[in-house]
mmCIF file of C-alpha atoms in Angstrom:
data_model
loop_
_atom_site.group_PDB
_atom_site.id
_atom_site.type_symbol
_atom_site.label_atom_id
_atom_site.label_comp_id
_atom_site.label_asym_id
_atom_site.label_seq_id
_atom_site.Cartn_x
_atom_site.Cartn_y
_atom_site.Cartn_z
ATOM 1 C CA UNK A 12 -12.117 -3.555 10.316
ATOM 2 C CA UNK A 13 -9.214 -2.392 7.979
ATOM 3 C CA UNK A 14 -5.737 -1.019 9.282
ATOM 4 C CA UNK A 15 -5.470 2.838 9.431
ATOM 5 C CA UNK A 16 -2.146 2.886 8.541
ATOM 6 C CA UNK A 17 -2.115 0.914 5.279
ATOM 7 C CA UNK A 18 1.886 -0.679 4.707
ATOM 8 C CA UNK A 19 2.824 1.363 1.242
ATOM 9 C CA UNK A 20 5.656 -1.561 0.795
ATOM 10 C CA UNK A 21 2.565 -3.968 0.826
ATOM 11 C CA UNK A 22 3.000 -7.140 -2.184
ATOM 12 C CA UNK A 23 0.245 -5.062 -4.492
ATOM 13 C CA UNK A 24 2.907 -2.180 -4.162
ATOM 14 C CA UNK A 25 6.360 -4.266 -4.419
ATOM 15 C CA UNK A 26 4.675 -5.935 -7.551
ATOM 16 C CA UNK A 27 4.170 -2.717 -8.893
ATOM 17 C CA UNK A 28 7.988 -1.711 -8.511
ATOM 18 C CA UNK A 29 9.207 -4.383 -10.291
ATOM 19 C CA UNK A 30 7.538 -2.160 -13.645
ATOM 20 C CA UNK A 31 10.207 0.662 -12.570
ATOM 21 C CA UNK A 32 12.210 -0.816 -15.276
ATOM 22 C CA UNK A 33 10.244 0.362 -17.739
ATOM 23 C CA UNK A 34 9.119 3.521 -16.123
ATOM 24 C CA UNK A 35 11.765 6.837 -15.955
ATOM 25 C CA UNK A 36 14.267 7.347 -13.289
ATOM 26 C CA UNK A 37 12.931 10.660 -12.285
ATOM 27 C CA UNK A 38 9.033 9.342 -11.920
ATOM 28 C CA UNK A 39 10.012 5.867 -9.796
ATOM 29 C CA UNK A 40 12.435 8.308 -7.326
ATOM 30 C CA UNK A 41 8.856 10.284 -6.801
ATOM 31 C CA UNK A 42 6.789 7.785 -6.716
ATOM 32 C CA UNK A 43 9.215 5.980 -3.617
ATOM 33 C CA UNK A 44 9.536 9.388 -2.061
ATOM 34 C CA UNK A 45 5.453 10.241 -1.894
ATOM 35 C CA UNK A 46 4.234 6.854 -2.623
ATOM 36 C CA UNK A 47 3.991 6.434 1.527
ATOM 37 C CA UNK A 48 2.417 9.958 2.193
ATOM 38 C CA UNK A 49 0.304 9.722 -0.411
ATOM 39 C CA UNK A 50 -1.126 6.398 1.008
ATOM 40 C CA UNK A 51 -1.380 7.669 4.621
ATOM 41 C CA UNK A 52 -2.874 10.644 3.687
ATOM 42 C CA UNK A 53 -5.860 9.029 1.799
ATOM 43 C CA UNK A 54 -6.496 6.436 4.247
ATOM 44 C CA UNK A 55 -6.800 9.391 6.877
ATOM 45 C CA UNK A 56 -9.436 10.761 4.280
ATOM 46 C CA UNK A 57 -11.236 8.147 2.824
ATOM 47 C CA UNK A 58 -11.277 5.543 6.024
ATOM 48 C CA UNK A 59 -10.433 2.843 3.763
ATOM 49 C CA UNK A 60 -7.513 1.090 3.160
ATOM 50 C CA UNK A 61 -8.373 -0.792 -0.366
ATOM 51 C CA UNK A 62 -10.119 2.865 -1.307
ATOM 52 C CA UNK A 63 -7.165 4.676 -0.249
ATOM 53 C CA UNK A 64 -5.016 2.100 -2.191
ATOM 54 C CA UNK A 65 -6.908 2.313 -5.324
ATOM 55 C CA UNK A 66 -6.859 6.088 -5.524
ATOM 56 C CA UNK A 67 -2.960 6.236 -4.612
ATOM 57 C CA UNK A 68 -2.449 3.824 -7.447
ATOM 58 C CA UNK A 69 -4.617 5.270 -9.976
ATOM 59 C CA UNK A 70 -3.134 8.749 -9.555
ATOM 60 C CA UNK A 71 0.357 7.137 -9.725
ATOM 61 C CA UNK A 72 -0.890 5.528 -12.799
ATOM 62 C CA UNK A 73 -2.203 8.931 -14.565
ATOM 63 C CA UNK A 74 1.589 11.048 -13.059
ATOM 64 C CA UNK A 75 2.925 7.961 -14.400
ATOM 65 C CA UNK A 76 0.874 7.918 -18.512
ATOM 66 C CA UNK A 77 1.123 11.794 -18.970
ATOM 67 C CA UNK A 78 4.884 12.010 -16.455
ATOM 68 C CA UNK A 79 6.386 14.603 -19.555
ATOM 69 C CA UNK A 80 3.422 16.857 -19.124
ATOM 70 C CA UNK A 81 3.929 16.587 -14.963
ATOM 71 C CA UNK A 82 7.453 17.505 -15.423
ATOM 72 C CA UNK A 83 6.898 20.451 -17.463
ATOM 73 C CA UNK A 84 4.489 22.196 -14.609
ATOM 74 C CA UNK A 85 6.401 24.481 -12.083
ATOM 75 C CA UNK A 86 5.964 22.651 -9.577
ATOM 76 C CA UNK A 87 5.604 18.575 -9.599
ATOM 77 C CA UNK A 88 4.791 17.712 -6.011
ATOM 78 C CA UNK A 89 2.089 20.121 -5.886
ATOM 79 C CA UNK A 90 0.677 19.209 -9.236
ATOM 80 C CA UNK A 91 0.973 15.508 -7.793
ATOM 81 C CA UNK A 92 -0.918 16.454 -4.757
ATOM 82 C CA UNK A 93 -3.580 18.660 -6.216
ATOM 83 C CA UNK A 94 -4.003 15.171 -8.665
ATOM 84 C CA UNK A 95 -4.457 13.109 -5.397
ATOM 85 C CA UNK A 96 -6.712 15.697 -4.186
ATOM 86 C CA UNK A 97 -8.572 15.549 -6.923
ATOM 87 C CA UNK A 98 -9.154 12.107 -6.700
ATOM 88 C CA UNK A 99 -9.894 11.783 -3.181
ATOM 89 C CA UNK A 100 -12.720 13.936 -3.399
ATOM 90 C CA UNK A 101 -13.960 12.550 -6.333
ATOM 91 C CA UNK A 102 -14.493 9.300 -3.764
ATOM 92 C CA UNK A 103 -15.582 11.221 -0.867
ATOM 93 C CA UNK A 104 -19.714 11.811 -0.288
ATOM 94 C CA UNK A 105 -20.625 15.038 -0.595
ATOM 95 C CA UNK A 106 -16.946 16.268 -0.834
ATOM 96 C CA UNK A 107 -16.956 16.486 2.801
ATOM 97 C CA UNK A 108 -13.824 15.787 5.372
ATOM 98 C CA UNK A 109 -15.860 13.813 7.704
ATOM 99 C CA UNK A 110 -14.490 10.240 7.454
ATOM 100 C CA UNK A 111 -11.170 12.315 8.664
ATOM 101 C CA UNK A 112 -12.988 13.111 12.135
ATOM 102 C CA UNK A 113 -13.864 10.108 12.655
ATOM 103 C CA UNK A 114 -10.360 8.062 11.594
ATOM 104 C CA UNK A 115 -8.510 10.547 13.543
ATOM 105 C CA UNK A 116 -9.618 10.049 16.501
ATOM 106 C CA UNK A 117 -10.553 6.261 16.510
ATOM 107 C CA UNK A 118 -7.050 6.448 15.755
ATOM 108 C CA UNK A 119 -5.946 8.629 18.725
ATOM 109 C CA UNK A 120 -8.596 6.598 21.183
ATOM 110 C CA UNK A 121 -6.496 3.333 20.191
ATOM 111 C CA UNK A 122 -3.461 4.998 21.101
ATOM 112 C CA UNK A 123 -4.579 6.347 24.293
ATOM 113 C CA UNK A 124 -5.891 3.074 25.953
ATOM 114 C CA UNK A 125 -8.974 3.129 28.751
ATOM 115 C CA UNK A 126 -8.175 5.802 31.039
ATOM 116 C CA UNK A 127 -7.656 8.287 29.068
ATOM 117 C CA UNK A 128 -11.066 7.589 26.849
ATOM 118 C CA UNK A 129 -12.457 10.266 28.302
ATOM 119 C CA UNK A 130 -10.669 12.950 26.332
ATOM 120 C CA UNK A 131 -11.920 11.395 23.096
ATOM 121 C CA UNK A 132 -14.563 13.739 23.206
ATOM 122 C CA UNK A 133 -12.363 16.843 23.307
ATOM 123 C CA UNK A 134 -10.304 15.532 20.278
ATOM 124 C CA UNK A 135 -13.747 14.494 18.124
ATOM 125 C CA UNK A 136 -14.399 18.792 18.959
ATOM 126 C CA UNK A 137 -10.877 19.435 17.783
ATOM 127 C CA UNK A 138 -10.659 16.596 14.537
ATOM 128 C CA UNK A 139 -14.121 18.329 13.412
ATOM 129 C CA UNK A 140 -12.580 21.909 14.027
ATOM 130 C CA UNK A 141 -9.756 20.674 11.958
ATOM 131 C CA UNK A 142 -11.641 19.602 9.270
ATOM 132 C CA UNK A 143 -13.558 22.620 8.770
ATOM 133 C CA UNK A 144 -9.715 24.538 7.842
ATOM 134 C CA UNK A 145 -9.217 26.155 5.017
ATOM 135 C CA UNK A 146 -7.820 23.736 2.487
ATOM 136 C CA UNK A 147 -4.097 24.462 2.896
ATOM 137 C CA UNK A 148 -4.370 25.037 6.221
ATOM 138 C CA UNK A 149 -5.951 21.661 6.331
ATOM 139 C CA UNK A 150 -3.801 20.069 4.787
ATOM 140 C CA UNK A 151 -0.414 20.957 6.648
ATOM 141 C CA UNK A 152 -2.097 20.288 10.026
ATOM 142 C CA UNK A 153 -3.373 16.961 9.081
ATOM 143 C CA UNK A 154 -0.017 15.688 7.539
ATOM 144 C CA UNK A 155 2.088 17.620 10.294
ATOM 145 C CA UNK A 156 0.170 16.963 13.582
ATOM 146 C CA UNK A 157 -1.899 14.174 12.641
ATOM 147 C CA UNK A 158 0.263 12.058 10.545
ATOM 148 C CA UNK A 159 3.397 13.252 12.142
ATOM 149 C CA UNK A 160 5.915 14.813 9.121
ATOM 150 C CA UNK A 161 8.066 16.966 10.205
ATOM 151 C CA UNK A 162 7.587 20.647 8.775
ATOM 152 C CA UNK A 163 10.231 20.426 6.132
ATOM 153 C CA UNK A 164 8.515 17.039 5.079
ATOM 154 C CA UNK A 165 5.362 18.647 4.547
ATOM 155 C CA UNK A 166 6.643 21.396 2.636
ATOM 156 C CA UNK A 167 8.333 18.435 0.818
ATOM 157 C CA UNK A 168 5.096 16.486 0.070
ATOM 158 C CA UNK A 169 2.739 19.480 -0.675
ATOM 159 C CA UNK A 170 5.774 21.268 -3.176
ATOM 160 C CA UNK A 171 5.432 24.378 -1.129
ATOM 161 C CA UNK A 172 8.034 26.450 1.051
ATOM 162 C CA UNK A 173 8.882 25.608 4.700
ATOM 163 C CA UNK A 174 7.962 29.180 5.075
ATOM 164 C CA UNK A 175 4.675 28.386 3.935
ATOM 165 C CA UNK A 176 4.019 25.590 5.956
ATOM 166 C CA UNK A 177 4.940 27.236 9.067
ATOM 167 C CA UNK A 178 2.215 30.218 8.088
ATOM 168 C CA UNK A 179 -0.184 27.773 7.526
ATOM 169 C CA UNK A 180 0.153 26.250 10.695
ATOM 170 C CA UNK A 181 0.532 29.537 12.315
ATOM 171 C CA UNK A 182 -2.777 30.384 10.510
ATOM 172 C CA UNK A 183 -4.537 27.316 11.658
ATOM 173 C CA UNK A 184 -3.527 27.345 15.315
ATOM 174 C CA UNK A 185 -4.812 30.768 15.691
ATOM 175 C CA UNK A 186 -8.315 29.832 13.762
ATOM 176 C CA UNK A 187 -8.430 26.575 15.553
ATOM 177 C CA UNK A 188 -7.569 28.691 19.125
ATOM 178 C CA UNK A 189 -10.973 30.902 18.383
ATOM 179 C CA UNK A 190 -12.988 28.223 17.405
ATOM 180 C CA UNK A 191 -12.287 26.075 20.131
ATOM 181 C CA UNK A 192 -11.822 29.121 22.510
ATOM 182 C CA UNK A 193 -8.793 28.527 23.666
ATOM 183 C CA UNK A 194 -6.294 31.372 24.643
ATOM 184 C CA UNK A 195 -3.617 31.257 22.570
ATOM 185 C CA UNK A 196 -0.010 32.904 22.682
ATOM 186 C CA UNK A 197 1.972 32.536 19.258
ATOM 187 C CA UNK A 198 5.266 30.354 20.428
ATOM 188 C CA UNK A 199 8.334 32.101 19.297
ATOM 189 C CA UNK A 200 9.147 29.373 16.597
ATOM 190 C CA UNK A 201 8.464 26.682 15.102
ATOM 191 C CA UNK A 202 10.963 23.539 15.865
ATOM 192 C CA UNK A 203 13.309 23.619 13.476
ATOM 193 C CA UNK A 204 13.326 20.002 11.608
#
């Protein structure tokens, strides 16, 4: 069985630093700041560490070949992640968000420990409900909630507002109330991060 969490300072990845010499400034301070998100956020999709490593380096590789085109888009980290994305799904059978159910919450069982097994089947109802998010939505509760960024880290990693992450989550806590049929009361904000 392969680790969940993959280590992004693994030797395959320190090897690959010591080619920031050659690489520009700008691209090697993006690569260490999403290199680690990136990484965590495919293994969560793919449920495979050497998959999730291969696509994290290969989109690197591509940001890295064409990095004068990336830096003339409006807006590099979410022209990075929509690349990622991209290449995820190009992996993933069917383009479907299931391996995410079930990492999630093999993930959250491990945590738990025996007695609280028992509520694995509640989180499998709410890791499917997740799943089935609209894509942004998706997104910012998976890296928020599930992989534990902060909001302003989020917005950080996706190249969106914090503004926009807290909507999103807004959004998907009210879609995932009525789908799971829970009553739900909007809080009155947000923890500020």
């Amino acid at each position: 069985m392969t680790s969940r969490h993959p280590n992004p300072w693994s030797a395959a990845s320190v090897a690959e630093a010591h080619f920031s010499a050659v690489l520009p400034l700008d691209f090697t301070a993006f690569f260490m700041q999403h290199h680690r998100a990136y990484l965590r956020y495919a293994c969560l999709q793919l449920d495979d560490e050497r998959e999730a490593e291969t696509v994290v380096e290969d989109v690197f590789a591509e940001l890295a070949s064409d990095w004068s085109e990336v830096l003339r888009q409006p807006n590099v980290p979410a022209y990075a992640m929509a690349a990622l994305k991209e290449a995820i799904a190009q992996r993933m059978p069917q383009h479907k968000r299931q391996p995410f159910v079930a990492s999630a919450a093999f993930a959250a069982a491990r945590k738990a420990g025996r007695a609280q097994l028992n509520i694995l089947e509640s989180q499998l109802g709410l890791y499917a409900a997740i799943a089935r998010l609209p894509e942004r939505q998706y997104d910012v509760i998976v890296l928020r909630f599930v992989l534990g960024y902060d909001p302003k880290q989020v917005a950080h990693i996706m190249g969106v507002t914090y503004a926009t992450v807290r909507s999103h989550i807004s959004g998907a806590r009210r879609r995932l109330a009525r789908e799971l049929r829970i009553a739900w009361e909007e809080p009155q904000e947000e923890e500020q991060a």
